[in-house]
Coordinates of N, CA and C and ligand atoms in Angstrom, one line a residue:
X1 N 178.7 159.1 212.8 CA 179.4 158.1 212.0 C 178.6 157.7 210.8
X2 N 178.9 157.8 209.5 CA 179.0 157.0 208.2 C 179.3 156.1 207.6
X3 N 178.6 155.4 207.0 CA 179.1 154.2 206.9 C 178.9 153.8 204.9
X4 N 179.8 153.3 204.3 CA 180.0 153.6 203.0 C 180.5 152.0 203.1
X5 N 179.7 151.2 202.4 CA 180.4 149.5 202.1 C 181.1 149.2 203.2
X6 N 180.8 149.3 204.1 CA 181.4 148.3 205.5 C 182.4 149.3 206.0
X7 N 182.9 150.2 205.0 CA 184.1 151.2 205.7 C 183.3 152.4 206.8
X8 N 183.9 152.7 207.7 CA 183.2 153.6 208.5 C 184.0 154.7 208.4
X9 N 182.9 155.7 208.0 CA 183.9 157.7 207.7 C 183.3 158.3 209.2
X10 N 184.0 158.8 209.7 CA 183.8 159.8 210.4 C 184.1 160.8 210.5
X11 N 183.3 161.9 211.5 CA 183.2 163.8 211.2 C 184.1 163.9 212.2
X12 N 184.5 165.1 212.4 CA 185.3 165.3 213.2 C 186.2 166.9 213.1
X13 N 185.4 167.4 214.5 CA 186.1 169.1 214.7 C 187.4 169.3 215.5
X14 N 188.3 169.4 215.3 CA 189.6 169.6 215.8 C 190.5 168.9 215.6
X15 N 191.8 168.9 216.7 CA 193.2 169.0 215.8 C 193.6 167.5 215.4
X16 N 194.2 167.3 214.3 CA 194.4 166.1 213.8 C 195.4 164.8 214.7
X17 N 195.9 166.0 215.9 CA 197.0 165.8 216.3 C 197.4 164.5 217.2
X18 N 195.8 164.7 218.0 CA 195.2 164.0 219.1 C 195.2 162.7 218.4
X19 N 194.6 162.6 217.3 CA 193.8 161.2 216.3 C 194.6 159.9 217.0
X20 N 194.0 159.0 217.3 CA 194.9 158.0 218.1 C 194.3 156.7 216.4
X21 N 194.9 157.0 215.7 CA 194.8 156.0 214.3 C 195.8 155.8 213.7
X22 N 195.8 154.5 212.8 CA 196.9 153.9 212.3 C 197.7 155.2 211.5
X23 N 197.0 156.1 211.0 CA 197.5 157.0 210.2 C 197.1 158.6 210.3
X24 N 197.8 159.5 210.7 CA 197.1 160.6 210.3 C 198.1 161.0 209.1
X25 N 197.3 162.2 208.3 CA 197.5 162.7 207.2 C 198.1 163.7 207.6
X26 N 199.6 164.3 206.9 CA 199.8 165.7 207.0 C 199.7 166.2 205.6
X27 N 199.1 167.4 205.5 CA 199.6 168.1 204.5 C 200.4 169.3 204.3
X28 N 201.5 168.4 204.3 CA 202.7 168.8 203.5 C 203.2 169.1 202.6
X29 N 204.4 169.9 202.9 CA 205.1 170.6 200.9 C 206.1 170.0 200.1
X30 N 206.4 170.1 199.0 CA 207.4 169.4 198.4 C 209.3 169.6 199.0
X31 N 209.0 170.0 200.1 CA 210.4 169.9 200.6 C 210.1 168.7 201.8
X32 N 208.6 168.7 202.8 CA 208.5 167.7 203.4 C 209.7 168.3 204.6
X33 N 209.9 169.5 204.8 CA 210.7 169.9 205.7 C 210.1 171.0 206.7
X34 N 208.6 171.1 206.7 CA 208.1 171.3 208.3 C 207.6 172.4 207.5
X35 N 206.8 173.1 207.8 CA 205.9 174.6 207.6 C 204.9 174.9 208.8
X36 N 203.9 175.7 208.2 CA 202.4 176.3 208.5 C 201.6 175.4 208.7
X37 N 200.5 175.8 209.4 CA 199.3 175.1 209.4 C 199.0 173.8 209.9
X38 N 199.1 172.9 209.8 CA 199.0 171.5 210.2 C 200.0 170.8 210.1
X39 N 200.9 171.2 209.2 CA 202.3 170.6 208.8 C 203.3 171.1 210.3
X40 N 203.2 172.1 211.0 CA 203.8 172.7 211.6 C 203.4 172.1 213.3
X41 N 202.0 171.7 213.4 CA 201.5 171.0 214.5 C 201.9 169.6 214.6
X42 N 201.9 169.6 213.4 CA 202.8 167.9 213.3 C 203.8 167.7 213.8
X43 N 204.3 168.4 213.1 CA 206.1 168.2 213.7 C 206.3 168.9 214.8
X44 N 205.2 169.7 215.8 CA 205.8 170.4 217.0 C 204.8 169.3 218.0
X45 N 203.8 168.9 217.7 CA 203.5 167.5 218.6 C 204.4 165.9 218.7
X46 N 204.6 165.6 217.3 CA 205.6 164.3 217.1 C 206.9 164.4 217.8
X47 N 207.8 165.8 217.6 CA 209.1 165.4 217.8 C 209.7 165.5 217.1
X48 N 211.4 165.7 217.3 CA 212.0 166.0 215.6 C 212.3 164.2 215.5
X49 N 212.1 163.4 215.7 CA 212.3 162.1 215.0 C 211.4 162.2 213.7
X50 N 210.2 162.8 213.1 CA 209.5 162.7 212.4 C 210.6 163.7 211.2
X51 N 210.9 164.9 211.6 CA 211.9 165.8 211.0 C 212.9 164.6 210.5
X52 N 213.6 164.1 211.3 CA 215.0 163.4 210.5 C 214.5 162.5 209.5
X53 N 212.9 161.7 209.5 CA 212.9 160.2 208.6 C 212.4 161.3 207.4
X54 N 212.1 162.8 207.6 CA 211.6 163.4 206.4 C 212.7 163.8 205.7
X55 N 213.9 164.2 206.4 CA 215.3 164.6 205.8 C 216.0 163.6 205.0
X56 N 215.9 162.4 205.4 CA 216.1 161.2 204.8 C 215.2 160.7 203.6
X57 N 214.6 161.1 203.2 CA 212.9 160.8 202.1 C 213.6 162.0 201.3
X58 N 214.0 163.5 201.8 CA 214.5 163.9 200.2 C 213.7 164.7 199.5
X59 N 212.1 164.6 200.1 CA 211.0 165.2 199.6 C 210.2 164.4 198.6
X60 N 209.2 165.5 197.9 CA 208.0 164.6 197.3 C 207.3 165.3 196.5
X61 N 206.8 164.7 195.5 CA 206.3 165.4 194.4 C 204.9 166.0 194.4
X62 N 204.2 167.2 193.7 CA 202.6 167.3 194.4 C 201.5 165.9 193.9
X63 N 201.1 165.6 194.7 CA 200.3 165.2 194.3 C 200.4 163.3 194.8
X64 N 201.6 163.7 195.4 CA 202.5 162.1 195.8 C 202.4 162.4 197.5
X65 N 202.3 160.8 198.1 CA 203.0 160.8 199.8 C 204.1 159.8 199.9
X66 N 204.4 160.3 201.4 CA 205.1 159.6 202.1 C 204.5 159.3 203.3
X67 N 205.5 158.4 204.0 CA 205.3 157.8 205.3 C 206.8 157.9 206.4
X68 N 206.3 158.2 207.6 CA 207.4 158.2 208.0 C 206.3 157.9 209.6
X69 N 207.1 157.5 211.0 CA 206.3 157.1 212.2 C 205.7 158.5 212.7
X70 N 204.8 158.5 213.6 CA 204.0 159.4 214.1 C 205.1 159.8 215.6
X71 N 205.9 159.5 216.0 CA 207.5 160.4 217.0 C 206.1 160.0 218.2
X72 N 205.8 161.3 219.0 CA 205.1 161.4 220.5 C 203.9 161.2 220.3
X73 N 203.4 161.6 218.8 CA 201.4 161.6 218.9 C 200.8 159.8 219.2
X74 N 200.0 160.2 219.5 CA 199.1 158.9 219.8 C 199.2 158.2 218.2
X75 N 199.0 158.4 217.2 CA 198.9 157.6 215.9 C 200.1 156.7 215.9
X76 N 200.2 155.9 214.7 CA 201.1 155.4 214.7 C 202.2 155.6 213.5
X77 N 201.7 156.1 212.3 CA 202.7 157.0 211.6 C 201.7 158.1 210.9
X78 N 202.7 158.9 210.4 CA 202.2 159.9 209.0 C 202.4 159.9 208.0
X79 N 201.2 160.0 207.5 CA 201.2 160.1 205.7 C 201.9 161.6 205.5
X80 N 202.6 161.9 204.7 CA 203.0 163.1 204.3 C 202.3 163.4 202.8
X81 N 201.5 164.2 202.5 CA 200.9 164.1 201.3 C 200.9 165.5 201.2
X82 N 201.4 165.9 199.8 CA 201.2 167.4 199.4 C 200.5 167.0 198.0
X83 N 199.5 168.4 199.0 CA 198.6 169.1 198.0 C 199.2 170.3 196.9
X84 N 198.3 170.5 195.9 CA 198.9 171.7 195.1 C 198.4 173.0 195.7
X85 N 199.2 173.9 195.2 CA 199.0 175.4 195.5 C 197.8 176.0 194.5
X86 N 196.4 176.2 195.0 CA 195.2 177.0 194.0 C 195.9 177.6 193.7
X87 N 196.1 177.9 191.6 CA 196.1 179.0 191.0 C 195.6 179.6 190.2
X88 N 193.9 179.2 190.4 CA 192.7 179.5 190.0 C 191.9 178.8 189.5
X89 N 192.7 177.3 189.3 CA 192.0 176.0 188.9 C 192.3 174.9 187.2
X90 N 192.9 176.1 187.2 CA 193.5 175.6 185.6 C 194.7 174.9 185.4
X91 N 195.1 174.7 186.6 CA 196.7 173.8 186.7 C 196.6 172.6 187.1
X92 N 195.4 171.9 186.6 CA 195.4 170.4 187.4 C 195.1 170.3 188.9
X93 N 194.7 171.4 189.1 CA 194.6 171.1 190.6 C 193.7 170.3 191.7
X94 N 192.9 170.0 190.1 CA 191.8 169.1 190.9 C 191.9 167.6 190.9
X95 N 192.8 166.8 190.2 CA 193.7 165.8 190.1 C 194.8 165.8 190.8
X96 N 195.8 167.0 191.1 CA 196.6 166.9 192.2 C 196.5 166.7 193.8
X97 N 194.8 167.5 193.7 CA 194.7 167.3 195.1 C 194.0 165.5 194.9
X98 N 192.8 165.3 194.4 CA 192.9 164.0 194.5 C 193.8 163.1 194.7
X99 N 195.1 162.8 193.3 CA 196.3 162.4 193.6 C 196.3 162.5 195.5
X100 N 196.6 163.8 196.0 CA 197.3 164.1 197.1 C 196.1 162.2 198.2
X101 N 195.0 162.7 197.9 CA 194.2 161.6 199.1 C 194.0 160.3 198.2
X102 N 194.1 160.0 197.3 CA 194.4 159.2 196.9 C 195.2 157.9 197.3
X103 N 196.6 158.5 196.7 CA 198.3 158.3 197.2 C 198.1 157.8 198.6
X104 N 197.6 158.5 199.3 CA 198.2 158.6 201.1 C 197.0 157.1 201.1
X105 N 195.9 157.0 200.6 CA 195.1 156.0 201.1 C 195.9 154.4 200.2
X106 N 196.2 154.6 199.3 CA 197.3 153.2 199.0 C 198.4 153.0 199.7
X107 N 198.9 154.2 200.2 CA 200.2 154.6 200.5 C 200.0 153.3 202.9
X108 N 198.6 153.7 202.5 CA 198.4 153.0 204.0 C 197.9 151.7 203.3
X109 N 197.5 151.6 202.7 CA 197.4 150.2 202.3 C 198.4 149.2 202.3
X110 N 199.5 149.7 201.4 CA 200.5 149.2 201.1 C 201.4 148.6 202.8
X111 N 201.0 149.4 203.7 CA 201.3 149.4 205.0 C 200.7 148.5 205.4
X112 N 199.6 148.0 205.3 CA 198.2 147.2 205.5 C 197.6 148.1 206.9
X113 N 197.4 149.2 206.7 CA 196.5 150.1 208.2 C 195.5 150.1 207.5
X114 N 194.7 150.2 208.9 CA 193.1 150.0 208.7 C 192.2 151.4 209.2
X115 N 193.0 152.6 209.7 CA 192.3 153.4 209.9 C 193.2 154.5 210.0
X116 N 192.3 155.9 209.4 CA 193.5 156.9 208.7 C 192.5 158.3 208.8
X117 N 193.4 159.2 209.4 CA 192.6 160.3 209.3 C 192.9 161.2 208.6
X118 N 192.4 162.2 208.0 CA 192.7 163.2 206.6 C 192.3 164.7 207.2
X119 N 193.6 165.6 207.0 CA 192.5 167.2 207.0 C 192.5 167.8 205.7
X120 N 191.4 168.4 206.0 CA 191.4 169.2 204.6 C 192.4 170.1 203.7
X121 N 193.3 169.0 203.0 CA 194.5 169.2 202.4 C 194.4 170.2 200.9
X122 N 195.7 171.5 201.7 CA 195.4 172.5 200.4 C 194.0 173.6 200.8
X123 N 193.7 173.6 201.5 CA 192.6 174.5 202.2 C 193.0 175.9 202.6
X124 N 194.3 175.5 203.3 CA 194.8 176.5 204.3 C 195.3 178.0 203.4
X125 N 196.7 177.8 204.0 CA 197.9 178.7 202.7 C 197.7 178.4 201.4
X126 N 197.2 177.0 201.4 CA 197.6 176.4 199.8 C 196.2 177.2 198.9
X127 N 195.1 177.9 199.5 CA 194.0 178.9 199.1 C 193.0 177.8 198.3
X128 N 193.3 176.1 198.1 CA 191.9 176.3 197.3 C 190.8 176.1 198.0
X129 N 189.3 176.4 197.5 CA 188.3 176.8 197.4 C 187.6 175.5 198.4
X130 N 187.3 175.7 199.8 CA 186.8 174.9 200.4 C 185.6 173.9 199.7
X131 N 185.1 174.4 199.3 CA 183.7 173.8 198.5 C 184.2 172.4 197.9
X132 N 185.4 173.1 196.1 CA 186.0 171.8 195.9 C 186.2 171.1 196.4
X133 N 187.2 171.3 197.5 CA 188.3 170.8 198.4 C 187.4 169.3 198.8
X134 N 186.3 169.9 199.2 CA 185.5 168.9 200.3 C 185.2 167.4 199.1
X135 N 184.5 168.1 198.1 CA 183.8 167.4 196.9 C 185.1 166.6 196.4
X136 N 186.6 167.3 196.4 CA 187.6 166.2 195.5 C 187.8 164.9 196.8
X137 N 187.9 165.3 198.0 CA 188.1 164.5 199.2 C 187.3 163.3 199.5
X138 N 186.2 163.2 199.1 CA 185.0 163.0 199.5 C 185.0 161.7 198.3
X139 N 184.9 161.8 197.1 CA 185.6 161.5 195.8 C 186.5 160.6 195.9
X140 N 187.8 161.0 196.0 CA 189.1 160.3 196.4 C 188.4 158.8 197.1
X141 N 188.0 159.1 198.4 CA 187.9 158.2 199.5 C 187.0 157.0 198.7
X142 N 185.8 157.7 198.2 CA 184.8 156.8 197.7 C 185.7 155.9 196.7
X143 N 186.1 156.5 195.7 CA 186.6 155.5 194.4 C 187.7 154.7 194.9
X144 N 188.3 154.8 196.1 CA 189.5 154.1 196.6 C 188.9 152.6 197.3
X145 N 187.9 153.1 198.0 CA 187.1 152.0 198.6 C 186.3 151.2 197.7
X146 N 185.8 151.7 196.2 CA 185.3 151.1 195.5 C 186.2 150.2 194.6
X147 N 187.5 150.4 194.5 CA 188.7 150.2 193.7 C 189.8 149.3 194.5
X148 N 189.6 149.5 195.8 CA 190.5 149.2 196.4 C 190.7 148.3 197.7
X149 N 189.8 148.9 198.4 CA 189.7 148.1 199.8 C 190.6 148.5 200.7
X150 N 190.4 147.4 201.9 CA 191.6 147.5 202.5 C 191.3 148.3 204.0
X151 N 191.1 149.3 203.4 CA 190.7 150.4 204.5 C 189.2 150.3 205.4
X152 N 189.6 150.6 206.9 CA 188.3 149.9 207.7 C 187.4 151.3 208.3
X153 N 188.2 152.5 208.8 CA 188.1 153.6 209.5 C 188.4 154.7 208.5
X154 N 188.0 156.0 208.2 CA 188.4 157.1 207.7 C 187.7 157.8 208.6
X155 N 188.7 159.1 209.5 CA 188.1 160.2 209.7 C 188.5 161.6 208.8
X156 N 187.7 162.2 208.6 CA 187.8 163.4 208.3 C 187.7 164.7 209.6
X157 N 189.1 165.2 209.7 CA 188.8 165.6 210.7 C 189.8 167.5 210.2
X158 N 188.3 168.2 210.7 CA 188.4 169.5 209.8 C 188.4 170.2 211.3
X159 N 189.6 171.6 211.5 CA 189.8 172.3 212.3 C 188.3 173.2 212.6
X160 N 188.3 174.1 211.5 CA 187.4 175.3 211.5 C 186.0 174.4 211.6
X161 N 185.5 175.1 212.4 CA 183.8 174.9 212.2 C 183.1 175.0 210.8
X162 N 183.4 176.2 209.9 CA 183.0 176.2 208.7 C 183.2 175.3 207.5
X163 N 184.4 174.3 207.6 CA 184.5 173.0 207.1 C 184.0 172.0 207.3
X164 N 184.5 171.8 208.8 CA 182.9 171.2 209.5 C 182.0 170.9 209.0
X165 N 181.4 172.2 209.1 CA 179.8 172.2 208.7 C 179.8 171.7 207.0
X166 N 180.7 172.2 205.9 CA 180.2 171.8 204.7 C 180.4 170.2 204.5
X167 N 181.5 169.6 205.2 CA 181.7 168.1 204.8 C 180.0 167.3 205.6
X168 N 180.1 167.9 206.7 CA 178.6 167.8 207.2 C 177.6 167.7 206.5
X169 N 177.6 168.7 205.5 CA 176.1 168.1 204.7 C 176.1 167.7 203.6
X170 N 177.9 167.5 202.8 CA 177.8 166.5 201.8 C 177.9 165.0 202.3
X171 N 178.7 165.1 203.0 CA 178.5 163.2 204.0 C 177.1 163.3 204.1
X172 N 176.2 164.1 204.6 CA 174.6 163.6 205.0 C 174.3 163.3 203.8
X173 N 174.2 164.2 202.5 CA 174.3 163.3 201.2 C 174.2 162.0 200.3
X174 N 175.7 161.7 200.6 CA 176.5 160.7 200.0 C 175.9 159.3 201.1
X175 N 176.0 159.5 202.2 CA 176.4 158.2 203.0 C 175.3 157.7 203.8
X176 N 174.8 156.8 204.0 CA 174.3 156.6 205.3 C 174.7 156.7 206.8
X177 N 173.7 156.9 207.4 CA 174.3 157.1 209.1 C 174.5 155.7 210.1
Ligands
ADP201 P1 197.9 173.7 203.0 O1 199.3 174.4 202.9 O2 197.8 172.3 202.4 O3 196.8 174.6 202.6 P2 197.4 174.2 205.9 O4 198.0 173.5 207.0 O5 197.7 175.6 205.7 O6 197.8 173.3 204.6 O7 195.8 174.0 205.9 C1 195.2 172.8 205.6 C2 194.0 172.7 206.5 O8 194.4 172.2 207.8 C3 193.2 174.0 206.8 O9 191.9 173.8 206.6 C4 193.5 174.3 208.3 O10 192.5 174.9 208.9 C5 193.7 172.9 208.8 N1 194.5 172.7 210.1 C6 195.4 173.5 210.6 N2 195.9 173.0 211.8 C7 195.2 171.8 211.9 C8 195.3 170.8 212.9 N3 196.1 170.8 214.0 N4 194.5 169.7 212.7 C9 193.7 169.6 211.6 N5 193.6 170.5 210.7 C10 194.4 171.6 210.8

């Protein structure tokens, strides 16, 4: 555990799914209508209750979330946040994805939750460059907490071991233990 201005970040190897927190993060697409990856574990652990309040929302722009309840998982809703698709780096993508953790961390505010967990959004299918990925995330969280408040708990919680390990030695970095 890390600790950044009274907020506490935590690491974390596996599925987002389990996360028993006010919020977990999906990353999702601009249809917000179920896919690959994490987006697909979502909606096959929640339930289709989570599918109808997304049918109802209409979808979402990159770089923007939604909210809708967490159906069967332990959490208590989901941020819906879509990331952009890497297409080599020249398309905003490094403001979209911010945008993407950004958004979802007001977006619980606005809720008033106090603890939210994030996977490494845009990593997957969406191809970008884990390295970034970690450093825009990482970023995001900080300037929100410096800007913003509100938020008590952040986990970061990264499937593969190799993500793992990189958020691992930039949190050793950034944060105290
Ligand atoms: P995107 O389309 O935004 O790239 P993906 O779901 O393909 O989304 O991948 C995003 C990240 O989520 C990847 O690093 C992937 O390894 C990870 N991931 C996949 N399943 C889960 C899960 N159940 N819990 C947490 N992270 C997951």
């Amino acid at each position: 555990m890390y600790k950044y201005k009274n907020v506490k970040i935590h690491l974390v190897q596996g599925d987002i799914t389990t996360m028993a927190v006010d919020a977990i993060v999906n990353a999702a697409n601009n249809t917000l209508l179920g896919g690959g990856g994490v987006d697909g574990a979502i909606h096959r652990a929640g339930g289709p209750t989570i599918l109808e309040q997304c049918k109802k929302i209409g979808g979402c722009p990159t770089g923007e979330a939604r909210i809708t309840t967490a159906g069967n998982m332990p959490s208590k809703y989901v941020i819906h946040a879509v990331g952009p698709v890497y297409k080599g780096g020249n398309k905003n993508e490094d403001k979209l994805l911010y945008n993407a953790y950004y958004n979802s961390l007001k977006l619980a505010k606005d809720y008033n939750l106090k603890t939210i967990a994030f996977p490494a959004i845009s990593t997957g299918v969406y191809g970008y460059p884990k390295d970034e990925a970690s450093d825009i995330a990482i970023k995001a969280v900080m300037d929100f907490i410096d800007n913003e408040g509100g938020i008590e708990e952040v986990y970061f919680v990264l499937f593969n071991k190799d993500n793992y390990t990189l958020y691992e030695e930039k949190l050793n970095l950034k944060f105290s233990r």
